[in-house]
PDB file of C-alpha atoms in Angstrom:
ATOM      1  CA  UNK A 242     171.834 -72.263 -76.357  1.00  0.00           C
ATOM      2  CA  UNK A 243     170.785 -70.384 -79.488  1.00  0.00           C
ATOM      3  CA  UNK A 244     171.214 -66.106 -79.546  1.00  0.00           C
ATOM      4  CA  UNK A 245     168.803 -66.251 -82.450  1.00  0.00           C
ATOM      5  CA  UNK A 246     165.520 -64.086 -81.249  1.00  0.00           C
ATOM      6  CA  UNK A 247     163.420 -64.134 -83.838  1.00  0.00           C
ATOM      7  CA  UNK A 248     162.379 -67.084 -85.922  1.00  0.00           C
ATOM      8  CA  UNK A 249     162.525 -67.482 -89.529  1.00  0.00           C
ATOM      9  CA  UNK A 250     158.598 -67.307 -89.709  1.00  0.00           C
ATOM     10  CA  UNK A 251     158.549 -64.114 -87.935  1.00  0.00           C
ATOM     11  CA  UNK A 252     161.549 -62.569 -90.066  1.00  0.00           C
ATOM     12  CA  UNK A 253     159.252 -63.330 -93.591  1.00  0.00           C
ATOM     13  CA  UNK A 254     156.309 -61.939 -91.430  1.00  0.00           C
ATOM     14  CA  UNK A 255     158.516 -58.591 -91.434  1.00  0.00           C
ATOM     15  CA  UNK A 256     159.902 -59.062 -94.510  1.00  0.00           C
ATOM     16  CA  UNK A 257     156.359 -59.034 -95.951  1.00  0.00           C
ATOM     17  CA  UNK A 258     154.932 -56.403 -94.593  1.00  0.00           C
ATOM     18  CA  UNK A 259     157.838 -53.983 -94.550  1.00  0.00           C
ATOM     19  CA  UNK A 260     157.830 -54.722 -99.000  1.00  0.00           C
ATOM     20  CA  UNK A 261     154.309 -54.414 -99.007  1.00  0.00           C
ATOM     21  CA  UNK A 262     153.946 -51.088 -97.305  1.00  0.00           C
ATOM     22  CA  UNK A 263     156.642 -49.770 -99.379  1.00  0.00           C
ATOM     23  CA  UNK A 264     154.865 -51.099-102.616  1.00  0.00           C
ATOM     24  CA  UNK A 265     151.360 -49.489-101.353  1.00  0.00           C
ATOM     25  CA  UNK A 266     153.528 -45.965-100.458  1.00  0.00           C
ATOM     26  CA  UNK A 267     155.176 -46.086-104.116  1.00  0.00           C
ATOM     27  CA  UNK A 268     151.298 -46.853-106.023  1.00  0.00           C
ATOM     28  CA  UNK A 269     149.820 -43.926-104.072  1.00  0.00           C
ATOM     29  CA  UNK A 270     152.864 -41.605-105.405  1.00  0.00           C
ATOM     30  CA  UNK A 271     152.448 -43.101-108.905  1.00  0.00           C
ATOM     31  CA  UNK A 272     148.873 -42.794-109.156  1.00  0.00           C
ATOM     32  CA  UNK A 273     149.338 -39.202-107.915  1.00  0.00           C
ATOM     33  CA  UNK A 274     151.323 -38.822-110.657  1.00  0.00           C
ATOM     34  CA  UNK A 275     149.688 -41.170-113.673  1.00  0.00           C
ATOM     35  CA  UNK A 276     145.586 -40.704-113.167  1.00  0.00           C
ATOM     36  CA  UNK A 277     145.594 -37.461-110.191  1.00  0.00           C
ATOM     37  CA  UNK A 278     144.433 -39.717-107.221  1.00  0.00           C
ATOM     38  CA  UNK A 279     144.760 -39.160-103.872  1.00  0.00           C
ATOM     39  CA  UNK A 280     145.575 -34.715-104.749  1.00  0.00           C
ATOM     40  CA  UNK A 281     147.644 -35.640-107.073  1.00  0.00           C
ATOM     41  CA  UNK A 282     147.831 -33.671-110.622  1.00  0.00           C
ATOM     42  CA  UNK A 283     147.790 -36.474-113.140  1.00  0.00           C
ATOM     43  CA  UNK A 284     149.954 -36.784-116.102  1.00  0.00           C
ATOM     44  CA  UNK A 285     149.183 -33.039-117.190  1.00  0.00           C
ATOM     45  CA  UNK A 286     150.057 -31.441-113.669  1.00  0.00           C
ATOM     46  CA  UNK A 287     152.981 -33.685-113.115  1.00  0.00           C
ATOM     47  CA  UNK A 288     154.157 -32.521-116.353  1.00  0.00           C
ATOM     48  CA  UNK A 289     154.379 -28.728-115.848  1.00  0.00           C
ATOM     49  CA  UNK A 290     155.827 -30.060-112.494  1.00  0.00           C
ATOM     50  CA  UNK A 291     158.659 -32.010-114.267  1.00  0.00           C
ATOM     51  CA  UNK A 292     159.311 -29.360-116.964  1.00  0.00           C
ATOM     52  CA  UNK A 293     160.045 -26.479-113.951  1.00  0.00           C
ATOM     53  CA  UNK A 294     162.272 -29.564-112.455  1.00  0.00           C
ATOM     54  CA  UNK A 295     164.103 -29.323-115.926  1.00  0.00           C
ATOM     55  CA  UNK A 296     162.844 -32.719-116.715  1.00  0.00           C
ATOM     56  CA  UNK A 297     162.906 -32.746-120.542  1.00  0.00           C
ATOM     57  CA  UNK A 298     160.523 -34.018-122.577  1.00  0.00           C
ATOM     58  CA  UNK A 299     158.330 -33.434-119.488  1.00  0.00           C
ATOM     59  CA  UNK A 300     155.084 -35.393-120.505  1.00  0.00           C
ATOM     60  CA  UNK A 301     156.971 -38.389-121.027  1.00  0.00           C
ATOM     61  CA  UNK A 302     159.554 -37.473-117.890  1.00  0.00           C
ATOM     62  CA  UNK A 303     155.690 -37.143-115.524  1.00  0.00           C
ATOM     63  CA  UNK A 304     154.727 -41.098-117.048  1.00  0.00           C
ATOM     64  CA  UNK A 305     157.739 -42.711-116.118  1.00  0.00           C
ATOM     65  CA  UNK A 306     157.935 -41.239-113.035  1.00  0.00           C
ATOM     66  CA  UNK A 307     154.173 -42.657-112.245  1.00  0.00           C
ATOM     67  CA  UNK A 308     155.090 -45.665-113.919  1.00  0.00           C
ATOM     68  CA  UNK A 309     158.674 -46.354-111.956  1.00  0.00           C
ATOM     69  CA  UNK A 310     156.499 -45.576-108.835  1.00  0.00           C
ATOM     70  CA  UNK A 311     153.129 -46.963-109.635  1.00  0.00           C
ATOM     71  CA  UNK A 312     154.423 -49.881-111.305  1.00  0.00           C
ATOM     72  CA  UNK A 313     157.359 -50.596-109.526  1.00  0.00           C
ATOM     73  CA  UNK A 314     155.534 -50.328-106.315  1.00  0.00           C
ATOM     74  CA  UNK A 315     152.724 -52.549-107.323  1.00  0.00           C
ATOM     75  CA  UNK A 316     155.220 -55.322-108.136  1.00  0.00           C
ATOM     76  CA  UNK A 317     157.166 -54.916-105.353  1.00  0.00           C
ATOM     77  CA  UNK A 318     154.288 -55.347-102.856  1.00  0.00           C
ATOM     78  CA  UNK A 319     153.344 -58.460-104.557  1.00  0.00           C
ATOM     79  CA  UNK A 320     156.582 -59.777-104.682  1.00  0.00           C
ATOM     80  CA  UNK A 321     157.036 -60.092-108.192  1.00  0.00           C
ATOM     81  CA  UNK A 322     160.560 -59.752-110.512  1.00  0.00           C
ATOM     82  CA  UNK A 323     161.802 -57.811-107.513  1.00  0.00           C
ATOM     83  CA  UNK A 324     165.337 -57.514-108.793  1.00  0.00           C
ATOM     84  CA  UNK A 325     163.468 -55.269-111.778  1.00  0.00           C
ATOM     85  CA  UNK A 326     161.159 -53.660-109.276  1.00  0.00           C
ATOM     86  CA  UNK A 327     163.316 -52.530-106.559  1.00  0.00           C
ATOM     87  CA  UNK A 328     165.908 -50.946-109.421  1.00  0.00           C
ATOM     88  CA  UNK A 329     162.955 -49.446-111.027  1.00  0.00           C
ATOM     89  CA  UNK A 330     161.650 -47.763-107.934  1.00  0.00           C
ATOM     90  CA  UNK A 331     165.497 -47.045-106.441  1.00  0.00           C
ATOM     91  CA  UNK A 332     166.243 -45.304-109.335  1.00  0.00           C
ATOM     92  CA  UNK A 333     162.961 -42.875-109.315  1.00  0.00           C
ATOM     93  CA  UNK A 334     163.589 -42.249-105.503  1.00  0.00           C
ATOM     94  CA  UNK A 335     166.983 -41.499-106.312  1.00  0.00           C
ATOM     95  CA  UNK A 336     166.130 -39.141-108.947  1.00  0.00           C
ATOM     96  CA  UNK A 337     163.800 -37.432-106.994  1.00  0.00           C
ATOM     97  CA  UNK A 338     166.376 -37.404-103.588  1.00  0.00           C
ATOM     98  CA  UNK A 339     168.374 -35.358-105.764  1.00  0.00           C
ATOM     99  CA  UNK A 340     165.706 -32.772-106.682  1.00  0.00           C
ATOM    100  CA  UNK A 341     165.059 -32.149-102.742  1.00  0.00           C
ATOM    101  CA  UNK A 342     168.884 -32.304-102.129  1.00  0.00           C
ATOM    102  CA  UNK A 343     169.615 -28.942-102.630  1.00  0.00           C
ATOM    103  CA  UNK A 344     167.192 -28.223 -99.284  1.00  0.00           C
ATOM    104  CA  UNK A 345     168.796 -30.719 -97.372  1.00  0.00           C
ATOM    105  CA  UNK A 346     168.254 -33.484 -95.082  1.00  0.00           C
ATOM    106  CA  UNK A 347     165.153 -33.252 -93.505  1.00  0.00           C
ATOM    107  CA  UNK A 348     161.561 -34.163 -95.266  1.00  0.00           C
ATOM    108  CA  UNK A 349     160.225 -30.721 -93.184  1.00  0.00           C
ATOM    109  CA  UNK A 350     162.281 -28.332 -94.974  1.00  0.00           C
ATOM    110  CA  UNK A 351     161.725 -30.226 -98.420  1.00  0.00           C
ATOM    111  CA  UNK A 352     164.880 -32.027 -98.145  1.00  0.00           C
ATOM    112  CA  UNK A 353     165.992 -35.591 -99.182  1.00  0.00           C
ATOM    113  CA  UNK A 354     165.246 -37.743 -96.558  1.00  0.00           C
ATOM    114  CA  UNK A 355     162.140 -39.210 -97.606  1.00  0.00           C
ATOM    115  CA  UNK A 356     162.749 -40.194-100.932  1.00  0.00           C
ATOM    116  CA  UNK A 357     165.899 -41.131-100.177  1.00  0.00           C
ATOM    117  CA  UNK A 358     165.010 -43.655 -97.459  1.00  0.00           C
ATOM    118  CA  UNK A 359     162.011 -45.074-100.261  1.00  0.00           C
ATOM    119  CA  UNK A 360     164.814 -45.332-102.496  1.00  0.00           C
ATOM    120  CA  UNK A 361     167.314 -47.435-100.056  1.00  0.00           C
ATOM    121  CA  UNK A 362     164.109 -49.689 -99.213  1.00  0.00           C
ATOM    122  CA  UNK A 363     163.751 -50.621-102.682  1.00  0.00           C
ATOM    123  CA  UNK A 364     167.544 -51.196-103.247  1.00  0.00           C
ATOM    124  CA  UNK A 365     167.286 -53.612-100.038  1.00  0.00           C
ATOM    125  CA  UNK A 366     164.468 -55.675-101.671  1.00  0.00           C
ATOM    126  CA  UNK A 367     166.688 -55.726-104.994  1.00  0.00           C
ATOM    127  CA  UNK A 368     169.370 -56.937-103.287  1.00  0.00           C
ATOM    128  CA  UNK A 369     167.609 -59.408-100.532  1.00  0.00           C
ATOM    129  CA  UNK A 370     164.312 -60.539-102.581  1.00  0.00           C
ATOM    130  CA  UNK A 371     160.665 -60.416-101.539  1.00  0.00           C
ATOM    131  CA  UNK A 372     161.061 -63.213 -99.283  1.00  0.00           C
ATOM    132  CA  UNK A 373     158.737 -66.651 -98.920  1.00  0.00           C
ATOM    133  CA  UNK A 374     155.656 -64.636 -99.027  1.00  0.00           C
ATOM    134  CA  UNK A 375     155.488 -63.727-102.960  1.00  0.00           C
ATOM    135  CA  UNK A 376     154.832 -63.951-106.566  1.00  0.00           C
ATOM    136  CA  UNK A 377     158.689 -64.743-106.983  1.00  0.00           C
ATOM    137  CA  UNK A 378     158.473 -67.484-104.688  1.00  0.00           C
ATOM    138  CA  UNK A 379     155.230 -69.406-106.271  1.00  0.00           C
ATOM    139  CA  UNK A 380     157.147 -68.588-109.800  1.00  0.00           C
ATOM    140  CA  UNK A 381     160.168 -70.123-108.341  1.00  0.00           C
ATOM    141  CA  UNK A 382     161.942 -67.234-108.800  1.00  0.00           C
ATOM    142  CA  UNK A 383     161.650 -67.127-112.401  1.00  0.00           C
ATOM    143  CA  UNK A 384     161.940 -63.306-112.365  1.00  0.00           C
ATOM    144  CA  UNK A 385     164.748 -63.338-109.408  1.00  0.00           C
ATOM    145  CA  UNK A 386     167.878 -65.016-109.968  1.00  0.00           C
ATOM    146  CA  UNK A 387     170.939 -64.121-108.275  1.00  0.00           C
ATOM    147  CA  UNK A 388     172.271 -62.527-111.665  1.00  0.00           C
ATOM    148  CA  UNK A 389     169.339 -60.223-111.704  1.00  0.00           C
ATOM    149  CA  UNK A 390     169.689 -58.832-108.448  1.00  0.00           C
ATOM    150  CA  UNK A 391     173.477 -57.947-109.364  1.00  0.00           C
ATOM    151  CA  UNK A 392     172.179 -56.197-112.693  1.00  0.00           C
ATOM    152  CA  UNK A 393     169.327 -54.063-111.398  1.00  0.00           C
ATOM    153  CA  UNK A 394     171.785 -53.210-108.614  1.00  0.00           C
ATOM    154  CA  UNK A 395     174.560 -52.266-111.111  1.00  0.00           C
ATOM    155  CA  UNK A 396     171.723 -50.654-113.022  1.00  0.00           C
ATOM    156  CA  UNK A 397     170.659 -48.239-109.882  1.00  0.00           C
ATOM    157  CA  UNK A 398     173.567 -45.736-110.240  1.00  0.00           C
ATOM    158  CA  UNK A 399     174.178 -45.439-113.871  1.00  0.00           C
ATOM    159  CA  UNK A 400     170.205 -44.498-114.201  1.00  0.00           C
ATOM    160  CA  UNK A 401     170.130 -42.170-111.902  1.00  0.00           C
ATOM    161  CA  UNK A 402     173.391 -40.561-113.022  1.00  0.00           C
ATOM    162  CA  UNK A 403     172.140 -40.308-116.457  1.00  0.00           C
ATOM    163  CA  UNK A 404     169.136 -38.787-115.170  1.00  0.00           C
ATOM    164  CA  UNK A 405     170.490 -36.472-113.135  1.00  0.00           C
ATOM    165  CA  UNK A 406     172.694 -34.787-116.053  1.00  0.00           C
ATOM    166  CA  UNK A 407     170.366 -34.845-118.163  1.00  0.00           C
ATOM    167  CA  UNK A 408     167.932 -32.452-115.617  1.00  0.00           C
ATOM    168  CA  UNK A 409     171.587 -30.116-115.382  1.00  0.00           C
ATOM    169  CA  UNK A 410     171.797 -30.284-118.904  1.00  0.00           C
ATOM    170  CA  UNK A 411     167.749 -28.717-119.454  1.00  0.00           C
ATOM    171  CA  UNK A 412     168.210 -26.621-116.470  1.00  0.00           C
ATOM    172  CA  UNK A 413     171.565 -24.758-117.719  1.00  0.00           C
ATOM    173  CA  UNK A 414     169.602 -24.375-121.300  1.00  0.00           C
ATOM    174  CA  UNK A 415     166.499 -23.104-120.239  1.00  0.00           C
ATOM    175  CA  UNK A 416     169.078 -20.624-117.328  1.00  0.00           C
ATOM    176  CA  UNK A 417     170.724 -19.383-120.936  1.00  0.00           C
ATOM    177  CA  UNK A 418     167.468 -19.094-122.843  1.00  0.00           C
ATOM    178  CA  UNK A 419     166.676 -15.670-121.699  1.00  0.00           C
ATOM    179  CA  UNK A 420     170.268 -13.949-122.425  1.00  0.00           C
ATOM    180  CA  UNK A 421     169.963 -15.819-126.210  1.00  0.00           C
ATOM    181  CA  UNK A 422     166.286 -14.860-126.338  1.00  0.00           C
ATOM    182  CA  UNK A 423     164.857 -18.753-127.146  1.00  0.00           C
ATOM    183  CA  UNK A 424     162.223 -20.356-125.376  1.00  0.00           C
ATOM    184  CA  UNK A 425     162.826 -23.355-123.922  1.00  0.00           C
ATOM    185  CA  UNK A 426     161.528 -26.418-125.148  1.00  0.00           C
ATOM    186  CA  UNK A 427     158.078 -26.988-123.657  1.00  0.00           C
ATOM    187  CA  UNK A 428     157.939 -31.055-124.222  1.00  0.00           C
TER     188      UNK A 428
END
């Protein structure tokens, strides 16, 4: 007798649906961010947005943040190079977990939690694929091999990292601007 419970059909069923809700919760985000849909500000309010973040330059900083989100989302809900996809979108979550950090856990007090948990989501499809339902799988996995998921996973950290210090780094120049009187760079 067999403990399985669910049958390999009905685990790509999940599989499917799970990376294509993701992907369709990562394009809103980006669009929000690239063209102002759904509220959103567009490349011009996302920029002001990233600058006060001490994203530096920030027009460029608001299009790859669409972009990792938009475009990583897109790809991941169709299942396509979803080593690159899933690292792309990982590594924006985690960027943007730790700009909410500093309130905490919870999504209701503007902590990490939610991008966070978009962020491990994206690292599972890296890791485990987009399954049998997918542009990967009618490419033959062209754009996932096994030694792609290991890169964009080793990739994950080091992005974010560099990301990260580089925000510190604009933040603690534009905290000394006013005692040197300089403006900080507006980008």
């Amino acid at each position: 007798m067999s403990n399985i419970t669910t049958s390999p059909e009905a685990a790509a069923a999940a599989q499917t649906l799970f990376r294509v809700a993701l992907g369709g919760v990562l394009v809103a985000h980006g669009t929000q961010k690239l063209f102002g849909w759904f509220g959103g500000g567009g490349v011009e309010g996302t920029s002001k947005g990233m600058h006060a973040m001490g994203f530096r330059p920030a027009k460029p900083s608001a299009v790859l943040a669409g972009v990792g989100e938009a475009g990583a989302g897109l790809a991941l809900a169709l299942g396509l190079a979803t080593p690159a996809a899933g690292a792309a979108a990982a590594t924006t979550m985690g960027v943007a977990a730790s700009v909410h950090a500093p309130n905490g856990f919870f999504a209701t007090e503007g902590g990490l939690e939610y991008p966070a948990v978009l962020g491990m989501a994206a690292a599972a499809f890296t890791i485990g694929g987009s399954g049998p339902f997918s542009v990967d799988e009618l490419t033959g996995h062209v754009l996932d091999r096994p030694w792609m998921r290991i890169t964009a996973l080793a990739v994950i950290p080091t992005a974010i990292a560099i990301q990260v210090y580089r925000r510190r780094q604009a933040l603690a120049a534009d905290a000394a601007a006013p005692a040197t009187g300089t403006a900080p760079d507006e980008g």
